[in-house]
Amino acid sequence: MYVVSAGPLDIGEPDKAFDAAHCDHGEVYELSSEGRIVVEQNVLAVRSQGRVAIFETGAPFRDTGSNPLHAGLVSAGFELDRIDAIIPTHAHLDHVGGIMAPAGHRNFRNAAIHLHASDVEFWLADERLGTRGEHSALVARRNLVPNLDRLEFHVDDQETFPNVTAMHTPGHTVGHTSFVIGSGNDFLFVVGDIVHHQCQLAHPRMKMLFDTDPDAGVETRVRMLEYLALRSMPAFFYHFPFPGLGYVERVGDGYRFSPLSDRKWG
Ligand SMILES: [Zn+2]
């Protein structure tokens, strides 16, 4: 397994991202960078039974320079045309936005795209246009509509790829799905956007304002953080500081992140 960065992502001012009513306001601001929250986009590449999957694709890359995700995958030994599966946790723009190139061709020519059916239905629906989620909906259209024949819908609690089991974790979006990778006693949990920032570990009941259903988002976050802490299961966080690998530990009413620094895992 490798982790490759798709570059930083600015998610805006803290009070536009988090409902900070549950915690000290200054504490949330202290954790932001220059008044805004800039998070990572960590893409996990996994080889299993001779096939290759990447988890997430990053936001649409519009710079003229080389795409950091593509360069990182190639330098880690992965050929873009030999990636078999793209497995986004959900259909937000920073997760599916790198499926298509700005010029309109596929970045990963031979990859199937594994998503939860309800997320595809939700983000491609006309009802999203004219709402707060319109930008993400338009990016989802641009990246998913040309690939409708390549979509594979995962089923909760079943393998969607060799040694990758889907776990429906709704709230952030209707079809948000986490994954358990591995077999035997060797597992890695792909968190996705149950958590965006470490302040949500200290304050897991703080609402995330980008969640489609913020109450369900809180319920899922608390349940899954407890799951990870109880099992001491290694976890992979898309938006945490690179490479986003570590353990969740319980501290009082909250949790903390104990990072692993190795870029290569297993
Ligand atoms: Zn995200």
PDB file of C-alpha atoms and ligand atoms in Angstrom:
ATOM      1  CA  MET A   1       0.000   0.000   0.000  1.00  0.00           C
ATOM      2  CA  TYR A   2       1.158   3.504  -0.754  1.00  0.00           C
ATOM      3  CA  VAL A   3      -0.155   6.930   0.146  1.00  0.00           C
ATOM      4  CA  VAL A   4       0.203   9.685  -2.441  1.00  0.00           C
ATOM      5  CA  SER A   5      -0.818  13.321  -1.992  1.00  0.00           C
ATOM      6  CA  ALA A   6      -3.272  14.881  -4.420  1.00  0.00           C
ATOM      7  CA  GLY A   7      -2.326  18.284  -2.971  1.00  0.00           C
ATOM      8  CA  PRO A   8      -3.845  20.559  -0.327  1.00  0.00           C
ATOM      9  CA  LEU A   9      -7.515  21.544  -0.172  1.00  0.00           C
ATOM     10  CA  ASP A  10      -8.810  24.833   1.281  1.00  0.00           C
ATOM     11  CA  ILE A  11     -12.169  24.145   2.946  1.00  0.00           C
ATOM     12  CA  GLY A  12     -12.699  27.748   4.065  1.00  0.00           C
ATOM     13  CA  GLU A  13     -13.106  29.526   7.364  1.00  0.00           C
ATOM     14  CA  PRO A  14     -13.621  27.340  10.449  1.00  0.00           C
ATOM     15  CA  ASP A  15     -17.089  28.658  11.274  1.00  0.00           C
ATOM     16  CA  LYS A  16     -18.272  27.858   7.732  1.00  0.00           C
ATOM     17  CA  ALA A  17     -17.087  24.266   8.134  1.00  0.00           C
ATOM     18  CA  PHE A  18     -17.868  23.462  11.769  1.00  0.00           C
ATOM     19  CA  ASP A  19     -20.667  24.290  14.145  1.00  0.00           C
ATOM     20  CA  ALA A  20     -18.315  25.181  16.974  1.00  0.00           C
ATOM     21  CA  ALA A  21     -21.068  25.488  19.613  1.00  0.00           C
ATOM     22  CA  HIS A  22     -19.685  22.441  21.402  1.00  0.00           C
ATOM     23  CA  CYS A  23     -16.197  23.741  21.909  1.00  0.00           C
ATOM     24  CA  ASP A  24     -14.166  26.800  22.663  1.00  0.00           C
ATOM     25  CA  HIS A  25     -14.240  29.000  19.565  1.00  0.00           C
ATOM     26  CA  GLY A  26     -10.621  30.072  19.925  1.00  0.00           C
ATOM     27  CA  GLU A  27      -9.502  26.485  20.011  1.00  0.00           C
ATOM     28  CA  VAL A  28     -11.009  25.754  16.603  1.00  0.00           C
ATOM     29  CA  TYR A  29      -9.473  28.905  15.102  1.00  0.00           C
ATOM     30  CA  GLU A  30      -6.119  28.074  16.618  1.00  0.00           C
ATOM     31  CA  LEU A  31      -6.121  24.877  14.578  1.00  0.00           C
ATOM     32  CA  SER A  32      -6.694  26.625  11.265  1.00  0.00           C
ATOM     33  CA  SER A  33      -4.061  27.976   8.924  1.00  0.00           C
ATOM     34  CA  GLU A  34      -4.176  31.751   8.318  1.00  0.00           C
ATOM     35  CA  GLY A  35      -7.831  31.930   9.295  1.00  0.00           C
ATOM     36  CA  ARG A  36      -8.837  29.172   6.885  1.00  0.00           C
ATOM     37  CA  ILE A  37      -8.696  25.431   7.151  1.00  0.00           C
ATOM     38  CA  VAL A  38      -6.371  23.792   4.666  1.00  0.00           C
ATOM     39  CA  VAL A  39      -6.473  20.017   4.713  1.00  0.00           C
ATOM     40  CA  GLU A  40      -4.612  17.285   2.844  1.00  0.00           C
ATOM     41  CA  GLN A  41      -5.927  14.957   0.153  1.00  0.00           C
ATOM     42  CA  ASN A  42      -4.233  11.616   0.842  1.00  0.00           C
ATOM     43  CA  VAL A  43      -4.859   9.009  -1.824  1.00  0.00           C
ATOM     44  CA  LEU A  44      -4.289   5.382  -0.903  1.00  0.00           C
ATOM     45  CA  ALA A  45      -3.110   2.967  -3.603  1.00  0.00           C
ATOM     46  CA  VAL A  46      -3.600  -0.731  -2.884  1.00  0.00           C
ATOM     47  CA  ARG A  47      -2.470  -3.806  -4.776  1.00  0.00           C
ATOM     48  CA  SER A  48      -4.543  -6.902  -4.026  1.00  0.00           C
ATOM     49  CA  GLN A  49      -4.529 -10.234  -5.868  1.00  0.00           C
ATOM     50  CA  GLY A  50      -2.772  -8.655  -8.849  1.00  0.00           C
ATOM     51  CA  ARG A  51      -5.221  -5.777  -9.158  1.00  0.00           C
ATOM     52  CA  VAL A  52      -4.737  -2.127  -8.216  1.00  0.00           C
ATOM     53  CA  ALA A  53      -7.242   0.219  -6.593  1.00  0.00           C
ATOM     54  CA  ILE A  54      -6.958   3.867  -5.569  1.00  0.00           C
ATOM     55  CA  PHE A  55      -9.164   5.373  -2.880  1.00  0.00           C
ATOM     56  CA  GLU A  56     -10.328   8.899  -3.907  1.00  0.00           C
ATOM     57  CA  THR A  57      -8.982  11.045  -6.782  1.00  0.00           C
ATOM     58  CA  GLY A  58      -8.665  14.575  -5.342  1.00  0.00           C
ATOM     59  CA  ALA A  59     -10.390  17.779  -6.417  1.00  0.00           C
ATOM     60  CA  PRO A  60     -10.289  18.759 -10.108  1.00  0.00           C
ATOM     61  CA  PHE A  61      -6.684  19.655 -10.951  1.00  0.00           C
ATOM     62  CA  ARG A  62      -6.599  22.840 -13.019  1.00  0.00           C
ATOM     63  CA  ASP A  63      -2.966  23.966 -12.674  1.00  0.00           C
ATOM     64  CA  THR A  64      -0.760  23.839 -15.740  1.00  0.00           C
ATOM     65  CA  GLY A  65       2.017  21.983 -13.889  1.00  0.00           C
ATOM     66  CA  SER A  66       2.199  18.239 -13.385  1.00  0.00           C
ATOM     67  CA  ASN A  67      -0.628  16.649 -11.453  1.00  0.00           C
ATOM     68  CA  PRO A  68       0.843  15.664  -8.035  1.00  0.00           C
ATOM     69  CA  LEU A  69      -1.394  12.596  -7.727  1.00  0.00           C
ATOM     70  CA  HIS A  70      -0.356  11.251 -11.129  1.00  0.00           C
ATOM     71  CA  ALA A  71       3.343  12.011 -10.505  1.00  0.00           C
ATOM     72  CA  GLY A  72       3.166  10.382  -7.067  1.00  0.00           C
ATOM     73  CA  LEU A  73       1.459   7.241  -8.349  1.00  0.00           C
ATOM     74  CA  VAL A  74       3.996   6.848 -11.172  1.00  0.00           C
ATOM     75  CA  SER A  75       6.958   7.366  -8.855  1.00  0.00           C
ATOM     76  CA  ALA A  76       5.487   4.717  -6.514  1.00  0.00           C
ATOM     77  CA  GLY A  77       5.462   2.274  -9.447  1.00  0.00           C
ATOM     78  CA  PHE A  78       1.816   2.445 -10.534  1.00  0.00           C
ATOM     79  CA  GLU A  79       0.876   2.963 -14.189  1.00  0.00           C
ATOM     80  CA  LEU A  80      -2.218   5.140 -14.515  1.00  0.00           C
ATOM     81  CA  ASP A  81      -3.638   2.951 -17.293  1.00  0.00           C
ATOM     82  CA  ARG A  82      -3.231  -0.166 -15.178  1.00  0.00           C
ATOM     83  CA  ILE A  83      -5.313   1.014 -12.250  1.00  0.00           C
ATOM     84  CA  ASP A  84      -8.312  -1.309 -12.131  1.00  0.00           C
ATOM     85  CA  ALA A  85     -10.561   0.463  -9.662  1.00  0.00           C
ATOM     86  CA  ILE A  86     -11.256   3.926  -8.276  1.00  0.00           C
ATOM     87  CA  ILE A  87     -12.982   3.642  -4.895  1.00  0.00           C
ATOM     88  CA  PRO A  88     -14.192   7.051  -3.647  1.00  0.00           C
ATOM     89  CA  THR A  89     -15.798   7.071  -0.202  1.00  0.00           C
ATOM     90  CA  HIS A  90     -18.465   9.423  -1.591  1.00  0.00           C
ATOM     91  CA  ALA A  91     -19.195  11.668  -4.572  1.00  0.00           C
ATOM     92  CA  HIS A  92     -18.058  15.091  -3.266  1.00  0.00           C
ATOM     93  CA  LEU A  93     -15.864  17.122  -5.602  1.00  0.00           C
ATOM     94  CA  ASP A  94     -12.593  16.459  -3.742  1.00  0.00           C
ATOM     95  CA  HIS A  95     -13.175  12.703  -4.014  1.00  0.00           C
ATOM     96  CA  VAL A  96     -14.435  12.185  -7.589  1.00  0.00           C
ATOM     97  CA  GLY A  97     -13.056  15.391  -9.160  1.00  0.00           C
ATOM     98  CA  GLY A  98      -9.915  13.720 -10.502  1.00  0.00           C
ATOM     99  CA  ILE A  99     -11.636  10.959 -12.473  1.00  0.00           C
ATOM    100  CA  MET A 100     -11.750  13.091 -15.641  1.00  0.00           C
ATOM    101  CA  ALA A 101      -9.056  15.477 -16.911  1.00  0.00           C
ATOM    102  CA  PRO A 102     -10.035  19.117 -17.590  1.00  0.00           C
ATOM    103  CA  ALA A 103      -9.634  18.366 -21.325  1.00  0.00           C
ATOM    104  CA  GLY A 104     -12.436  15.779 -21.063  1.00  0.00           C
ATOM    105  CA  HIS A 105     -10.560  12.471 -21.202  1.00  0.00           C
ATOM    106  CA  ARG A 106     -10.317   9.832 -18.477  1.00  0.00           C
ATOM    107  CA  ASN A 107      -7.297  10.102 -16.177  1.00  0.00           C
ATOM    108  CA  PHE A 108      -7.421   6.356 -15.434  1.00  0.00           C
ATOM    109  CA  ARG A 109      -8.498   4.825 -18.724  1.00  0.00           C
ATOM    110  CA  ASN A 110      -9.198   1.293 -17.579  1.00  0.00           C
ATOM    111  CA  ALA A 111     -10.603   1.824 -14.098  1.00  0.00           C
ATOM    112  CA  ALA A 112     -14.055   0.897 -12.851  1.00  0.00           C
ATOM    113  CA  ILE A 113     -15.563   3.337 -10.323  1.00  0.00           C
ATOM    114  CA  HIS A 114     -16.960   1.882  -7.098  1.00  0.00           C
ATOM    115  CA  LEU A 115     -19.565   4.018  -5.324  1.00  0.00           C
ATOM    116  CA  HIS A 116     -22.670   3.656  -3.204  1.00  0.00           C
ATOM    117  CA  ALA A 117     -25.720   3.783  -5.485  1.00  0.00           C
ATOM    118  CA  SER A 118     -27.513   6.309  -3.276  1.00  0.00           C
ATOM    119  CA  ASP A 119     -24.640   8.793  -3.550  1.00  0.00           C
ATOM    120  CA  VAL A 120     -24.654   8.603  -7.348  1.00  0.00           C
ATOM    121  CA  GLU A 121     -28.417   9.117  -7.422  1.00  0.00           C
ATOM    122  CA  PHE A 122     -28.242  12.016  -4.929  1.00  0.00           C
ATOM    123  CA  TRP A 123     -25.379  13.967  -6.527  1.00  0.00           C
ATOM    124  CA  LEU A 124     -26.610  13.560 -10.109  1.00  0.00           C
ATOM    125  CA  ALA A 125     -30.182  14.639  -9.236  1.00  0.00           C
ATOM    126  CA  ASP A 126     -31.490  17.926 -10.650  1.00  0.00           C
ATOM    127  CA  GLU A 127     -32.627  18.863  -7.119  1.00  0.00           C
ATOM    128  CA  ARG A 128     -28.981  19.585  -6.157  1.00  0.00           C
ATOM    129  CA  LEU A 129     -28.771  22.443  -8.666  1.00  0.00           C
ATOM    130  CA  GLY A 130     -29.388  25.831  -7.078  1.00  0.00           C
ATOM    131  CA  THR A 131     -28.487  24.535  -3.592  1.00  0.00           C
ATOM    132  CA  ARG A 132     -25.381  24.930  -1.452  1.00  0.00           C
ATOM    133  CA  GLY A 133     -24.159  21.641  -2.925  1.00  0.00           C
ATOM    134  CA  GLU A 134     -24.425  22.787  -6.546  1.00  0.00           C
ATOM    135  CA  HIS A 135     -20.680  23.079  -7.159  1.00  0.00           C
ATOM    136  CA  SER A 136     -20.061  19.543  -5.930  1.00  0.00           C
ATOM    137  CA  ALA A 137     -23.039  18.315  -7.970  1.00  0.00           C
ATOM    138  CA  LEU A 138     -21.629  19.864 -11.148  1.00  0.00           C
ATOM    139  CA  VAL A 139     -18.221  18.267 -10.531  1.00  0.00           C
ATOM    140  CA  ALA A 140     -19.963  14.916  -9.920  1.00  0.00           C
ATOM    141  CA  ARG A 141     -21.813  15.269 -13.246  1.00  0.00           C
ATOM    142  CA  ARG A 142     -18.626  16.090 -15.137  1.00  0.00           C
ATOM    143  CA  ASN A 143     -16.809  13.100 -13.667  1.00  0.00           C
ATOM    144  CA  LEU A 144     -19.534  10.463 -13.340  1.00  0.00           C
ATOM    145  CA  VAL A 145     -21.906  10.969 -16.281  1.00  0.00           C
ATOM    146  CA  PRO A 146     -19.251   9.967 -18.887  1.00  0.00           C
ATOM    147  CA  ASN A 147     -18.610   6.846 -16.779  1.00  0.00           C
ATOM    148  CA  LEU A 148     -22.080   5.522 -15.993  1.00  0.00           C
ATOM    149  CA  ASP A 149     -21.223   2.227 -17.701  1.00  0.00           C
ATOM    150  CA  ARG A 150     -18.144   1.879 -15.466  1.00  0.00           C
ATOM    151  CA  LEU A 151     -19.895   2.297 -12.128  1.00  0.00           C
ATOM    152  CA  GLU A 152     -19.925  -0.604  -9.707  1.00  0.00           C
ATOM    153  CA  PHE A 153     -22.198  -0.209  -6.711  1.00  0.00           C
ATOM    154  CA  HIS A 154     -20.978  -1.701  -3.471  1.00  0.00           C
ATOM    155  CA  VAL A 155     -23.137  -3.595  -1.049  1.00  0.00           C
ATOM    156  CA  ASP A 156     -22.836  -2.948   2.683  1.00  0.00           C
ATOM    157  CA  ASP A 157     -20.676  -5.501   4.483  1.00  0.00           C
ATOM    158  CA  GLN A 158     -19.535  -7.171   1.250  1.00  0.00           C
ATOM    159  CA  GLU A 159     -16.286  -7.118  -0.702  1.00  0.00           C
ATOM    160  CA  THR A 160     -16.204  -4.490  -3.437  1.00  0.00           C
ATOM    161  CA  PHE A 161     -12.615  -5.347  -4.433  1.00  0.00           C
ATOM    162  CA  PRO A 162     -10.350  -8.220  -3.332  1.00  0.00           C
ATOM    163  CA  ASN A 163      -9.832  -7.828   0.445  1.00  0.00           C
ATOM    164  CA  VAL A 164     -11.809  -4.552   0.549  1.00  0.00           C
ATOM    165  CA  THR A 165     -15.113  -4.686   2.445  1.00  0.00           C
ATOM    166  CA  ALA A 166     -17.600  -1.809   2.197  1.00  0.00           C
ATOM    167  CA  MET A 167     -19.108  -0.336   5.364  1.00  0.00           C
ATOM    168  CA  HIS A 168     -21.938   2.173   4.810  1.00  0.00           C
ATOM    169  CA  THR A 169     -21.242   5.185   7.074  1.00  0.00           C
ATOM    170  CA  PRO A 170     -23.916   7.776   6.110  1.00  0.00           C
ATOM    171  CA  GLY A 171     -24.238  11.337   7.347  1.00  0.00           C
ATOM    172  CA  HIS A 172     -21.541  13.283   5.534  1.00  0.00           C
ATOM    173  CA  THR A 173     -23.399  12.148   2.406  1.00  0.00           C
ATOM    174  CA  VAL A 174     -26.263   9.689   1.998  1.00  0.00           C
ATOM    175  CA  GLY A 175     -24.017   7.022   0.504  1.00  0.00           C
ATOM    176  CA  HIS A 176     -20.773   7.755   2.328  1.00  0.00           C
ATOM    177  CA  THR A 177     -18.925   4.466   2.687  1.00  0.00           C
ATOM    178  CA  SER A 178     -15.842   3.495   4.648  1.00  0.00           C
ATOM    179  CA  PHE A 179     -13.799   0.401   3.890  1.00  0.00           C
ATOM    180  CA  VAL A 180     -11.990  -2.296   5.796  1.00  0.00           C
ATOM    181  CA  ILE A 181      -8.933  -3.450   3.867  1.00  0.00           C
ATOM    182  CA  GLY A 182      -7.160  -6.659   4.778  1.00  0.00           C
ATOM    183  CA  SER A 183      -7.596 -10.182   5.944  1.00  0.00           C
ATOM    184  CA  GLY A 184      -6.749 -12.354   8.936  1.00  0.00           C
ATOM    185  CA  ASN A 185      -5.619 -10.046  11.729  1.00  0.00           C
ATOM    186  CA  ASP A 186      -4.168  -7.386   9.474  1.00  0.00           C
ATOM    187  CA  PHE A 187      -6.637  -4.572   8.748  1.00  0.00           C
ATOM    188  CA  LEU A 188      -6.677  -0.931   7.737  1.00  0.00           C
ATOM    189  CA  PHE A 189      -9.829   1.163   8.047  1.00  0.00           C
ATOM    190  CA  VAL A 190     -10.447   3.766   5.339  1.00  0.00           C
ATOM    191  CA  VAL A 191     -12.219   6.579   7.224  1.00  0.00           C
ATOM    192  CA  GLY A 192     -13.107   8.915   4.345  1.00  0.00           C
ATOM    193  CA  ASP A 193     -14.852  12.101   5.491  1.00  0.00           C
ATOM    194  CA  ILE A 194     -16.314  10.874   8.778  1.00  0.00           C
ATOM    195  CA  VAL A 195     -13.572  13.179  10.089  1.00  0.00           C
ATOM    196  CA  HIS A 196     -11.923  16.108   8.257  1.00  0.00           C
ATOM    197  CA  HIS A 197      -9.763  17.642  10.956  1.00  0.00           C
ATOM    198  CA  GLN A 198      -8.204  16.585  14.229  1.00  0.00           C
ATOM    199  CA  CYS A 199     -10.369  19.056  16.188  1.00  0.00           C
ATOM    200  CA  GLN A 200     -13.262  16.676  15.386  1.00  0.00           C
ATOM    201  CA  LEU A 201     -11.527  13.948  17.384  1.00  0.00           C
ATOM    202  CA  ALA A 202     -11.326  16.176  20.458  1.00  0.00           C
ATOM    203  CA  HIS A 203     -14.945  17.296  19.792  1.00  0.00           C
ATOM    204  CA  PRO A 204     -16.608  14.409  17.950  1.00  0.00           C
ATOM    205  CA  ARG A 205     -20.139  15.754  18.552  1.00  0.00           C
ATOM    206  CA  MET A 206     -19.401  19.053  16.820  1.00  0.00           C
ATOM    207  CA  LYS A 207     -21.502  19.230  13.648  1.00  0.00           C
ATOM    208  CA  MET A 208     -19.825  19.370  10.245  1.00  0.00           C
ATOM    209  CA  LEU A 209     -21.684  21.907   8.143  1.00  0.00           C
ATOM    210  CA  PHE A 210     -20.836  20.214   4.826  1.00  0.00           C
ATOM    211  CA  ASP A 211     -22.650  17.067   5.972  1.00  0.00           C
ATOM    212  CA  THR A 212     -25.845  16.295   4.072  1.00  0.00           C
ATOM    213  CA  ASP A 213     -27.304  15.204   7.423  1.00  0.00           C
ATOM    214  CA  PRO A 214     -25.183  16.748  10.241  1.00  0.00           C
ATOM    215  CA  ASP A 215     -26.999  14.815  13.015  1.00  0.00           C
ATOM    216  CA  ALA A 216     -26.390  11.490  11.277  1.00  0.00           C
ATOM    217  CA  GLY A 217     -22.809  12.660  10.665  1.00  0.00           C
ATOM    218  CA  VAL A 218     -22.263  13.084  14.400  1.00  0.00           C
ATOM    219  CA  GLU A 219     -23.841   9.709  15.172  1.00  0.00           C
ATOM    220  CA  THR A 220     -21.661   7.939  12.583  1.00  0.00           C
ATOM    221  CA  ARG A 221     -18.498   9.778  13.693  1.00  0.00           C
ATOM    222  CA  VAL A 222     -18.925   8.896  17.372  1.00  0.00           C
ATOM    223  CA  ARG A 223     -19.815   5.276  16.557  1.00  0.00           C
ATOM    224  CA  MET A 224     -16.872   4.756  14.202  1.00  0.00           C
ATOM    225  CA  LEU A 225     -14.282   6.514  16.388  1.00  0.00           C
ATOM    226  CA  GLU A 226     -15.345   4.272  19.253  1.00  0.00           C
ATOM    227  CA  TYR A 227     -15.104   1.249  16.915  1.00  0.00           C
ATOM    228  CA  LEU A 228     -11.530   2.183  15.937  1.00  0.00           C
ATOM    229  CA  ALA A 229     -10.413   2.994  19.483  1.00  0.00           C
ATOM    230  CA  LEU A 230     -11.855  -0.233  20.939  1.00  0.00           C
ATOM    231  CA  ARG A 231     -10.152  -2.385  18.308  1.00  0.00           C
ATOM    232  CA  SER A 232      -6.884  -0.397  18.108  1.00  0.00           C
ATOM    233  CA  MET A 233      -7.388  -0.713  14.354  1.00  0.00           C
ATOM    234  CA  PRO A 234      -5.033   1.273  12.119  1.00  0.00           C
ATOM    235  CA  ALA A 235      -6.942   3.924  10.206  1.00  0.00           C
ATOM    236  CA  PHE A 236      -6.410   6.028   7.115  1.00  0.00           C
ATOM    237  CA  PHE A 237      -7.696   9.627   7.130  1.00  0.00           C
ATOM    238  CA  TYR A 238      -8.052  11.299   3.734  1.00  0.00           C
ATOM    239  CA  HIS A 239      -7.883  14.865   5.032  1.00  0.00           C
ATOM    240  CA  PHE A 240      -5.341  14.534   7.864  1.00  0.00           C
ATOM    241  CA  PRO A 241      -1.714  15.642   7.573  1.00  0.00           C
ATOM    242  CA  PHE A 242       0.142  13.395   5.115  1.00  0.00           C
ATOM    243  CA  PRO A 243       0.108  10.410   5.067  1.00  0.00           C
ATOM    244  CA  GLY A 244      -2.994  10.271   7.295  1.00  0.00           C
ATOM    245  CA  LEU A 245      -2.179   6.889   8.831  1.00  0.00           C
ATOM    246  CA  GLY A 246      -2.497   6.199  12.536  1.00  0.00           C
ATOM    247  CA  TYR A 247      -4.569   5.049  15.462  1.00  0.00           C
ATOM    248  CA  VAL A 248      -7.515   6.592  17.293  1.00  0.00           C
ATOM    249  CA  GLU A 249      -7.226   6.665  21.074  1.00  0.00           C
ATOM    250  CA  ARG A 250      -9.968   7.537  23.520  1.00  0.00           C
ATOM    251  CA  VAL A 251      -9.339  10.512  25.840  1.00  0.00           C
ATOM    252  CA  GLY A 252     -12.202  11.359  28.201  1.00  0.00           C
ATOM    253  CA  ASP A 253     -15.274  12.227  26.104  1.00  0.00           C
ATOM    254  CA  GLY A 254     -13.195  12.592  22.961  1.00  0.00           C
ATOM    255  CA  TYR A 255     -10.394  10.983  21.039  1.00  0.00           C
ATOM    256  CA  ARG A 256      -6.927  11.751  19.777  1.00  0.00           C
ATOM    257  CA  PHE A 257      -4.905  10.729  16.762  1.00  0.00           C
ATOM    258  CA  SER A 258      -1.665   8.834  17.150  1.00  0.00           C
ATOM    259  CA  PRO A 259       0.082   9.071  13.762  1.00  0.00           C
ATOM    260  CA  LEU A 260       2.301   6.598  11.980  1.00  0.00           C
ATOM    261  CA  SER A 261       4.879   8.301   9.832  1.00  0.00           C
ATOM    262  CA  ASP A 262       5.749   5.550   7.361  1.00  0.00           C
ATOM    263  CA  ARG A 263       4.733   6.365   3.813  1.00  0.00           C
ATOM    264  CA  LYS A 264       4.666   2.732   2.798  1.00  0.00           C
ATOM    265  CA  TRP A 265       2.403   0.362   4.641  1.00  0.00           C
ATOM    266  CA  GLY A 266       2.586  -3.413   4.388  1.00  0.00           C
TER     267      GLY A 266
HETATM  268 ZN    ZN B   1     -13.435  15.435   1.420  1.00  0.00          ZN
END
